[in-house]
XYZ file of C-alpha atoms in Angstrom:
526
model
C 16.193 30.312 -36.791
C 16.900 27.579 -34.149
C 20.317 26.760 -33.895
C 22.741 25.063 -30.926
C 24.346 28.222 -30.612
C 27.395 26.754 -28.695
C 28.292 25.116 -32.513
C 28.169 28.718 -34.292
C 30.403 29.577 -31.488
C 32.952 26.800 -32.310
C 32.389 27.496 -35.581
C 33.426 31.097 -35.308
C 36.603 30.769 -33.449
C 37.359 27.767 -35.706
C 36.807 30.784 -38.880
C 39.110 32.740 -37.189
C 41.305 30.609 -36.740
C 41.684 29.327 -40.630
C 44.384 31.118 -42.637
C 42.714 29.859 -46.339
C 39.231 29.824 -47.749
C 36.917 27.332 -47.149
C 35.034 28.135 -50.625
C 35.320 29.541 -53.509
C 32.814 32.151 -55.302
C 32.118 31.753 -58.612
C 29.253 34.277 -59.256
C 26.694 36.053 -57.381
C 23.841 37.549 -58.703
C 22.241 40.621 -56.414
C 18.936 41.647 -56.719
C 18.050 44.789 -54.996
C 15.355 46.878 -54.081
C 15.764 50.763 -53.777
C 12.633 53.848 -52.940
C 12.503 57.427 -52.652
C 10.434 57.129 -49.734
C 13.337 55.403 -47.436
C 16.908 54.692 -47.419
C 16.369 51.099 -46.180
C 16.780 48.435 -49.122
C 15.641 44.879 -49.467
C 17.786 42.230 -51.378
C 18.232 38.744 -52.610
C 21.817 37.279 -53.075
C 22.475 34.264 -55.026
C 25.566 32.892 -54.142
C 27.427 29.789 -56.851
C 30.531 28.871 -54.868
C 32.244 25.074 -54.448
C 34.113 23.597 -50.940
C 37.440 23.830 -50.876
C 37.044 21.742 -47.620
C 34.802 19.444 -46.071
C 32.767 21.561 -43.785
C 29.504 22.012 -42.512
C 29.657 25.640 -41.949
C 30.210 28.124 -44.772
C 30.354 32.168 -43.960
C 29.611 35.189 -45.555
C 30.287 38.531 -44.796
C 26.938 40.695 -44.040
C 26.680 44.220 -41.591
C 24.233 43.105 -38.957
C 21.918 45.202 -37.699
C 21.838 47.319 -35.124
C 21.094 50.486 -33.789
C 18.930 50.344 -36.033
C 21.639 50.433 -39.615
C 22.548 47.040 -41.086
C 20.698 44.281 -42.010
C 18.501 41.339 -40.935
C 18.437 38.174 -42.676
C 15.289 36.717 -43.184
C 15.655 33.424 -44.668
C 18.584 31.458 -46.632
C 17.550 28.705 -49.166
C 19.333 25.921 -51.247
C 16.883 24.716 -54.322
C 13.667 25.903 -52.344
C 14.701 24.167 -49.266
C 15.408 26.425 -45.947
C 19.005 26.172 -44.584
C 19.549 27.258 -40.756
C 21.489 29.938 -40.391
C 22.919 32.329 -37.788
C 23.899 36.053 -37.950
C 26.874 37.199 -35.835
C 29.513 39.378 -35.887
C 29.105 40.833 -39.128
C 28.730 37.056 -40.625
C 25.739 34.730 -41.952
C 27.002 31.815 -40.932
C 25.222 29.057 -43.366
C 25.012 25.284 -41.795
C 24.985 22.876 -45.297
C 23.506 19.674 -43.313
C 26.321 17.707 -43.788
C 26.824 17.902 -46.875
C 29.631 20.317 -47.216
C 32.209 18.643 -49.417
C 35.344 19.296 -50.746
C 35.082 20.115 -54.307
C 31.053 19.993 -53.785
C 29.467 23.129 -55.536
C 26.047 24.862 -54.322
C 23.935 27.860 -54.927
C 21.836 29.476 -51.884
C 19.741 32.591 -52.065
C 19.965 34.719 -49.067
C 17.135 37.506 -48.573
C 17.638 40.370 -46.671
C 17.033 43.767 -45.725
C 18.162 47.079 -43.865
C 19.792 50.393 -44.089
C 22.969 50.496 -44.910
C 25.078 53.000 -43.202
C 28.631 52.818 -45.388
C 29.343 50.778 -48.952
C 26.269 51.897 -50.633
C 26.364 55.767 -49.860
C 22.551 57.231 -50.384
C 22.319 60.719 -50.183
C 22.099 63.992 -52.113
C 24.571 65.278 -54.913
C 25.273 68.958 -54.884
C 22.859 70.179 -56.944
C 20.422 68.452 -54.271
C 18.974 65.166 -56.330
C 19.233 62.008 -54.073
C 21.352 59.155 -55.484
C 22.720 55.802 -54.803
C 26.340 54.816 -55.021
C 28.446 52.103 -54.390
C 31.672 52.248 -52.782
C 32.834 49.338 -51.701
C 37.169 49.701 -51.627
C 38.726 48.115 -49.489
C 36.161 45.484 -47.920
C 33.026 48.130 -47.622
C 30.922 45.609 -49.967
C 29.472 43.705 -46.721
C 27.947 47.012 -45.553
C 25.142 46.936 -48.262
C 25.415 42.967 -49.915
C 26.273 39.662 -48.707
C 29.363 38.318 -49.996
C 33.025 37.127 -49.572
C 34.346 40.497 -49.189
C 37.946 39.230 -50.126
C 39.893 40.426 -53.083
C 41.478 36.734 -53.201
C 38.134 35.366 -54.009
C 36.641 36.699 -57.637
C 33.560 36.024 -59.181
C 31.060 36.723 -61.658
C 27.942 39.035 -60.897
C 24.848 40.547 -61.778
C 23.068 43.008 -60.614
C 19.023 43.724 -60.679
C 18.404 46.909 -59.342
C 14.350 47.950 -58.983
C 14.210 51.414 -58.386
C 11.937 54.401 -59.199
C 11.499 54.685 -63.160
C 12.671 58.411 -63.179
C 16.554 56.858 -61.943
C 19.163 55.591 -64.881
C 21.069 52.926 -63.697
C 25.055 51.725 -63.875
C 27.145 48.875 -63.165
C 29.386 46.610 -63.982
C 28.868 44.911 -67.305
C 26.482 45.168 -70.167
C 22.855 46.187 -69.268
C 21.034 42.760 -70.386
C 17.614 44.409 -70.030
C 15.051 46.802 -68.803
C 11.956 46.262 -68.071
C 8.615 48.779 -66.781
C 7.150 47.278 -63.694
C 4.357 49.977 -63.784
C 3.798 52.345 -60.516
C 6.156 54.304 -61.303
C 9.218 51.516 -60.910
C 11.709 50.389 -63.050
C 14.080 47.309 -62.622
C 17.483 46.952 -64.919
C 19.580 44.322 -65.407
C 23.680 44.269 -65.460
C 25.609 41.396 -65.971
C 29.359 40.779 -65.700
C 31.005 37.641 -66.764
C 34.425 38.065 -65.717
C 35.756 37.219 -62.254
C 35.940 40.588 -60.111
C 37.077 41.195 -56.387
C 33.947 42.070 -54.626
C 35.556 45.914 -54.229
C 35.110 47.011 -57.160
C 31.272 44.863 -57.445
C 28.954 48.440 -58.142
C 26.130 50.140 -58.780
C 25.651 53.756 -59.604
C 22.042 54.845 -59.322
C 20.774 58.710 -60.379
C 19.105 61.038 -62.495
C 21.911 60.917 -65.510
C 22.883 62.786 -69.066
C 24.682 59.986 -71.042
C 26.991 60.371 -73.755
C 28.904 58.283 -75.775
C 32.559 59.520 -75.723
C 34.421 57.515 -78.474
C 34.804 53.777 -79.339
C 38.051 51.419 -78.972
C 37.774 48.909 -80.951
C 34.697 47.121 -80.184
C 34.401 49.415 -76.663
C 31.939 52.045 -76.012
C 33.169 54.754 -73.764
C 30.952 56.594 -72.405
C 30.290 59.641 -69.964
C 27.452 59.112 -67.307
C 27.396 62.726 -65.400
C 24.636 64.967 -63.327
C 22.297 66.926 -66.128
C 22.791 69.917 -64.005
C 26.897 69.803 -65.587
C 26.343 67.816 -68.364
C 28.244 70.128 -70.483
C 30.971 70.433 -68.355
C 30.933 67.127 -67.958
C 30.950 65.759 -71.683
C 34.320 67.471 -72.010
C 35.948 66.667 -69.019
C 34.791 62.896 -69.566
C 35.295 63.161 -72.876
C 39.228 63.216 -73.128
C 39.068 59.360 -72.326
C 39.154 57.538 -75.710
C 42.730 58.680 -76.462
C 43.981 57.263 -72.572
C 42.181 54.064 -73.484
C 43.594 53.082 -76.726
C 47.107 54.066 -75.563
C 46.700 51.531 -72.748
C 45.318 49.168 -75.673
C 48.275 49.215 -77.573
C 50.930 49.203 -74.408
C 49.417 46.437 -72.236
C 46.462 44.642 -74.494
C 43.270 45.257 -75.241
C 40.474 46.716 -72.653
C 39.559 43.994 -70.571
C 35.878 44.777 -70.333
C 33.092 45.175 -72.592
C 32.369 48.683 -71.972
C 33.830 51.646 -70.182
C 31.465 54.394 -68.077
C 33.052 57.166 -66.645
C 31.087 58.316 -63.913
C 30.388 61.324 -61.671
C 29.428 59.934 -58.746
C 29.580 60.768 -54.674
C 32.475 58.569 -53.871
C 34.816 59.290 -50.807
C 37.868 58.718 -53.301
C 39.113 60.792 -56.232
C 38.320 58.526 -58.537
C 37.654 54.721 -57.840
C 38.382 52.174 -60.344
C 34.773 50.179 -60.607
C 35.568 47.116 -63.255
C 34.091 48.989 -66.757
C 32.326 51.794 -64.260
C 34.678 54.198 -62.820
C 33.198 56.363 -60.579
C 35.010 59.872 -60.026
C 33.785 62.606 -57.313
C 31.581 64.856 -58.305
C 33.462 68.088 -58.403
C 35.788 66.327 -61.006
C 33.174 68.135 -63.304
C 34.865 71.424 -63.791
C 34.488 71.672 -67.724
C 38.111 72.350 -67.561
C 39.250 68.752 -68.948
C 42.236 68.763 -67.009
C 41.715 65.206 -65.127
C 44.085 63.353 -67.905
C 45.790 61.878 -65.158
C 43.368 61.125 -62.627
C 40.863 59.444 -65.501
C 44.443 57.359 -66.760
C 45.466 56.488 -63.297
C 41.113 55.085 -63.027
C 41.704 53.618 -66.857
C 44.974 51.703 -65.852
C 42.853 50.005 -62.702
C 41.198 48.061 -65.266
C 43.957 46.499 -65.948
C 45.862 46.541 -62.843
C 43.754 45.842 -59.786
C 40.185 45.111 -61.558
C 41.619 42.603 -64.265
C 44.950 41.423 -62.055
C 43.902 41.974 -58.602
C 46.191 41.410 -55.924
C 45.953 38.733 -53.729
C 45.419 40.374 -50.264
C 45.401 44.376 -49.256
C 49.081 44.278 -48.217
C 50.368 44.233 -51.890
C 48.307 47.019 -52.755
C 51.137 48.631 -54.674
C 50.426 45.939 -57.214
C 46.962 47.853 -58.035
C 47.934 51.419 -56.898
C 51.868 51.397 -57.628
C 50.831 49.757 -61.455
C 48.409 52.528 -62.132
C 50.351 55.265 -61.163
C 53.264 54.473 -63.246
C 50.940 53.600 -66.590
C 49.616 57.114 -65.601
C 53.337 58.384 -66.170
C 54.065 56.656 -68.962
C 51.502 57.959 -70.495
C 52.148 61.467 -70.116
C 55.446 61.114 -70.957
C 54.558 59.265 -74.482
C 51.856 62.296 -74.733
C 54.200 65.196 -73.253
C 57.783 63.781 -73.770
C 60.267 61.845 -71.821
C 60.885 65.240 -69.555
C 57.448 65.017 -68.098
C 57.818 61.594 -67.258
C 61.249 62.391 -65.551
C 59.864 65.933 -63.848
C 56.649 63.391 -62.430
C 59.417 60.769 -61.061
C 61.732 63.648 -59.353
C 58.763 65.040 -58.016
C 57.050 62.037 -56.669
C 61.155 60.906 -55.406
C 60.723 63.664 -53.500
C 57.465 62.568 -51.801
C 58.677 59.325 -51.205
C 62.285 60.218 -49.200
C 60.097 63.135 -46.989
C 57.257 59.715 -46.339
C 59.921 57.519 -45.342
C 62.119 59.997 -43.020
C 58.707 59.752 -40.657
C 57.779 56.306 -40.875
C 59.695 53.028 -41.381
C 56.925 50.996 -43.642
C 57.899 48.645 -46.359
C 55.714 48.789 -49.417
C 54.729 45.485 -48.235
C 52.767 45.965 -45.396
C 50.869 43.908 -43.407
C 50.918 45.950 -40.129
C 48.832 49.037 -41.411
C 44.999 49.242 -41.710
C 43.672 48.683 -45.043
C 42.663 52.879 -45.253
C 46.143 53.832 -44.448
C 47.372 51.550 -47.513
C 46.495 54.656 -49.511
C 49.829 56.275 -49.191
C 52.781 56.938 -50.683
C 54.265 53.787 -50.414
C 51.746 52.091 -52.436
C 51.616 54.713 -54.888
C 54.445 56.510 -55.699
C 56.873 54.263 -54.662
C 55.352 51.548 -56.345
C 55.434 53.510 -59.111
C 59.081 53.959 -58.512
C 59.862 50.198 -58.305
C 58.738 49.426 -61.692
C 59.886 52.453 -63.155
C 63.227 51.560 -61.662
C 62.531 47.844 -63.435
C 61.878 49.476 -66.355
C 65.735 51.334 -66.675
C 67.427 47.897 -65.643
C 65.503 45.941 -67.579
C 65.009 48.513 -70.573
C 62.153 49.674 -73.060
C 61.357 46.458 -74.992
C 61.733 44.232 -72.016
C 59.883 46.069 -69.346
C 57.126 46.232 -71.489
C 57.537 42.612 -72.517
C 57.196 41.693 -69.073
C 54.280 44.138 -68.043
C 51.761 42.445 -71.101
C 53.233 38.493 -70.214
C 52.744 39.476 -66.885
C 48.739 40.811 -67.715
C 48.239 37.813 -69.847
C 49.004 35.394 -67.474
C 47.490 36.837 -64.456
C 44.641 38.432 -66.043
C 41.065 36.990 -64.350
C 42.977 36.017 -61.485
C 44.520 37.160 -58.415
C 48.599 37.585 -58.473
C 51.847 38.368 -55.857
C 54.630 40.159 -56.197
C 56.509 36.920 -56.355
C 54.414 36.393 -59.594
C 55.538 39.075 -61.062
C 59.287 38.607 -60.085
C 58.954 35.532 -61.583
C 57.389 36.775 -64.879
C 60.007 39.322 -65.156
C 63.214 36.812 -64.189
C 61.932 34.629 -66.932
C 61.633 37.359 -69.327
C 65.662 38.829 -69.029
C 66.470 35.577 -67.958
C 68.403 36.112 -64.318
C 67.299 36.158 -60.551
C 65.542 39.486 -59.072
C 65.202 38.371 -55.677
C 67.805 41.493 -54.524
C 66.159 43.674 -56.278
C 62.284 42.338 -54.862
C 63.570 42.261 -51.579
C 65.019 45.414 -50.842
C 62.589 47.570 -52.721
C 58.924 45.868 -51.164
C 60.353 44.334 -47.773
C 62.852 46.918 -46.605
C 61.747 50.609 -45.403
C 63.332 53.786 -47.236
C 65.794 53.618 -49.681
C 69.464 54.618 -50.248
C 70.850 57.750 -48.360
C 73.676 58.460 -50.186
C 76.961 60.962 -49.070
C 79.159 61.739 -52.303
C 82.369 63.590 -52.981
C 84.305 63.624 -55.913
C 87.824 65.014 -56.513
C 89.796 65.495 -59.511
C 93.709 64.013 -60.168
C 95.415 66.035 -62.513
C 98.529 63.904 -62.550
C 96.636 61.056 -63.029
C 93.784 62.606 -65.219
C 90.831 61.235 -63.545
C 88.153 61.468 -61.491
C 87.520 59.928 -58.182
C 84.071 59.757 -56.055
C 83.597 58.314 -53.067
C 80.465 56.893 -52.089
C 79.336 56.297 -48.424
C 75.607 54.900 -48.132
C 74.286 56.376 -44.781
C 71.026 54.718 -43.790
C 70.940 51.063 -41.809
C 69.833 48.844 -44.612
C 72.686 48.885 -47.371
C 71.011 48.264 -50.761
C 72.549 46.964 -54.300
C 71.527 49.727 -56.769
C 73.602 51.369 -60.070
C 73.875 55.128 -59.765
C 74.731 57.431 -62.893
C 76.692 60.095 -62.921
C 77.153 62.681 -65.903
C 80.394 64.033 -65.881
C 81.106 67.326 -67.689
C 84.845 68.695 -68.456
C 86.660 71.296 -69.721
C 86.971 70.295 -73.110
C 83.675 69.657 -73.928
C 82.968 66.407 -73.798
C 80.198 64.619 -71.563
C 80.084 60.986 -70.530
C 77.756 58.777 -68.446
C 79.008 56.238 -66.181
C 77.585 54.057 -63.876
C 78.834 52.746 -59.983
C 77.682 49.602 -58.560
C 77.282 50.522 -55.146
C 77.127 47.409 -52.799
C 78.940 47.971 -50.115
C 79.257 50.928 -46.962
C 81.950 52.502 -48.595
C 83.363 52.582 -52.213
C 85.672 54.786 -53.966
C 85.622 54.728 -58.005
C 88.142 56.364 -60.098
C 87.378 57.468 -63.636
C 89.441 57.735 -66.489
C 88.638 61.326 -67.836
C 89.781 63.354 -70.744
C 90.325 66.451 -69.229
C 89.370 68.603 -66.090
C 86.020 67.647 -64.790
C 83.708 71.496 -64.444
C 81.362 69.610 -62.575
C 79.140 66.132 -62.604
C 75.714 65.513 -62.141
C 74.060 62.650 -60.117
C 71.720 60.480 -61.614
C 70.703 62.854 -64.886
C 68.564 60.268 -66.325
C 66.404 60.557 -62.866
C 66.658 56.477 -62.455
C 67.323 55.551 -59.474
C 65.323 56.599 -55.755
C 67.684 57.808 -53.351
C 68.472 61.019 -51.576
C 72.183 62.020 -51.560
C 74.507 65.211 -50.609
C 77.532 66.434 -52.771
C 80.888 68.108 -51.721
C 83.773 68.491 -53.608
């Protein structure tokens, strides 16, 4: 298209430049074109989205070609009338005519094609039959469609996928329709209504065995898995009814209309696809032993799919969140020792993470891959199980479902849900916040206790080793002679404190944190 290309180059530095959005998706619909015969595709986006400035320039994120991968855009057009456009570094870049105006909606249908080299993965499974899958986490949804590829900005979508006839399809959604298109081709319809973060915008497309697993309420669950397994792969699916309705009854009901587990040929373990969760295909081991990877996947639809978080650096919001569901889970299933054997063990993880690195679970220096650690997991996890003993039973999960209602279709911060939970028990958390997301590691603790006999008590002496001091309450079971056990808890604030417990006879030992509450590390002398 003829364009002055010194204005896409203003343009493009004046992108960069911007720190918000200049619009705002509200749905796309992709139609897309697939063959045996090649792995290039062909596809038409529709794009609904409104100004949030007056501009004249609107982007979206699109692989370009080259070296012969990526894609070529061939025309883009508002109500049947051609719009110049430019492609360049990895961008359409969309000129409106002038009439880009705040709070001015439009729809424009962008055709395209290519071969896509990441976010829609063609290639064989392992028993050999080619398939098409979608995986799009973090921002991998430009490789293969155009699009915002933002988890701030949610939308709607749809896909129609025309493929070969012999293919089943999945995606997000309900399937609207399907419909014969002779030749041997088939195209099926998806559509999802609620507002999703363009990673987790999929299709799954393969030669599938389908079952339906169980209902939730007014939810199918179903298990979408490779004929050659499908055995195998109805019971290891299978075990995901139960994991659903427990997250039902402790957060709300399932957010989508339908759940389909997947075995797919995703990079991840398991990736948490709004109402199509796509796990790797050796997850089929007719063993059913993925409870907690499918309840970690389950949780995402709650935490990360429903509530997304607002950029990649508060990932812990999606990864931390479905972690700890995942634990709380077992431990209603298994009893409260699994849940405290999973925190020790995952304590552990976290204090060996943190002696070789100083990130904060907050991070905005790493790249978006290296996000998926255990920072954003497990001590994510740790955070809000560590919420959950100050704040207790009723009230953490209080806060959790306000917290889901409020955010749920939208985007949230941790300062959201700070604020959700300060309003629930009714007093600041900004000490709390702070030094658990913005301050590397955690409490290094040095302990000794000795026992007055005169006096009849205990004393310990706490030293907190590491550079950041942090305000935290440490329990301490304390054993003695006679019998008796008690509890007690130190408010450590400061370098150095010494406590001194009333006792009722000869301490024969104490033990640090037995309710496994609190992360730290520590060493013990008497």
């Amino acid at each position: 298209m003829k364009f002055l290309s010194f204005l896409f180059a203003f343009v493009l530095l004046h992108i960069a430049a911007q720190s918000q959005r200049t619009i705002d998706v509200s749905s796309y619909v992709f139609d897309i074109e697939l063959s045996d015969k090649s792995d290039s595709i062909s596809g038409k986006a529709t794009i609904w989205f409104t100004c949030l400035s007056d501009t004249q320039i609107v982007s979206f994120d699109l692989r370009q070609a080259a070296r012969k991968i990526g894609f070529t855009v061939s025309s883009v057009l508002s109500e049947n009338k051609s719009l110049l456009f430019e492609q360049k570094n990895d961008r359409v870049l969309v000129d409106l005519g002038g009439s880009g105006k705040k709070n001015k909606s439009f729809h424009i249908l962008i055709k395209y094609a290519g071969l896509p080299v990441d976010g829609l993965i063609i290639s064989k499974n392992k028993f050999g039959k080619r398939t098409f899958f979608s995986d799009n986490w973090p921002n991998r949804a430009h490789e293969w469609i155009p699009c915002v590829d933002d988890p701030a900005d949610k939308a709607a979508v749809e896909f129609i996928v025309t493929a070969p006839d012999h293919y089943q399809v999945v995606s997000n959604g309900i399937m609207i329709k399907q419909e014969n298109l002779g030749g041997g081709r088939k195209k099926t319809y998806y559509k999802e209504e609620i507002p999703l973060p363009t990673k987790i915008m999929v299709i799954g497309v393969a030669d599938f065995a389908v079952q339906q697993s169980g209902m939730v309420g007014s939810v199918p669950i179903s298990s979408w898995v490779f004929p050659e397994n499908k055995t195998e792969g109805f019971r290891d699916y299978g075990i995901a009814p139960p994991i659903v309705q427990w997250l039902s009854n402790y957060i709300g009901p399932f957010p989508f209309k339908k759940l389909a587990n997947v075995q797919s040929k995703t990079i991840f373990g398991g990736m948490e696809n709004a109402s199509a969760i796509f796990y790797y295909e050796n997850s089929v081991n007719g063993k059913a032993d993925n409870e907690s990877l499918i309840a970690h996947e389950t949780a995402h639809q709650y935490f990360g799919d429903m509530v997304t978080e607002t950029d990649f650096s508060q990932a812990w919001l999606s990864e931390g969140f479905a972690t700890y569901m995942t634990h709380l889970f077992i431990g209603s299933k298994y009893g409260s020792d699994s849940l405290n054997q999973a925190m020790a063990k995952d304590r552990k993880d976290i204090i060996a993470f943190s002696r070789s690195n100083k990130l904060t679970v907050i991070d905005t220096v790493s790249k978006m891959m290296e996000l998926l650690n255990v920072n954003s997991y497990k001590k994510g996890s740790w955070i809000l199980h560590m919420l959950h003993r100050q704040v207790g039973d009723s009230l953490f999960q209080k806060g959790i479902r306000e917290y889901y209602r409020t955010y749920a279709g939208k985007n949230a911060t941790s300062k959201d849900l700070q604020q959700v939970f300060e309003k629930i028990i009714g007093k600041p958390l900004d000490t709390f916040f702070h030094q658990w997301l913005r301050l590397p590691g955690q409490p290094d603790l040095g302990l000794k206790w000795t026992y007055n006999k005169e006096a009849v008590s205990l004393q310990i002496d706490v030293k907190q080793l590491q550079v950041n001091l942090f305000v935290v309450a440490l329990e301490i079971g304390i054993k003695t002679t006679d019998g008796k056990t008690q509890v007690i808890k130190l408010d450590l604030s400061q370098r150095d404190q010494t406590f001194r417990i009333p006792v009722t006879s000869e301490p024969t030992g104490i033990q640090v944190d037995p309710d496994v509450s609190l992360l730290f590390s520590y060493t013990l002398v008497h």
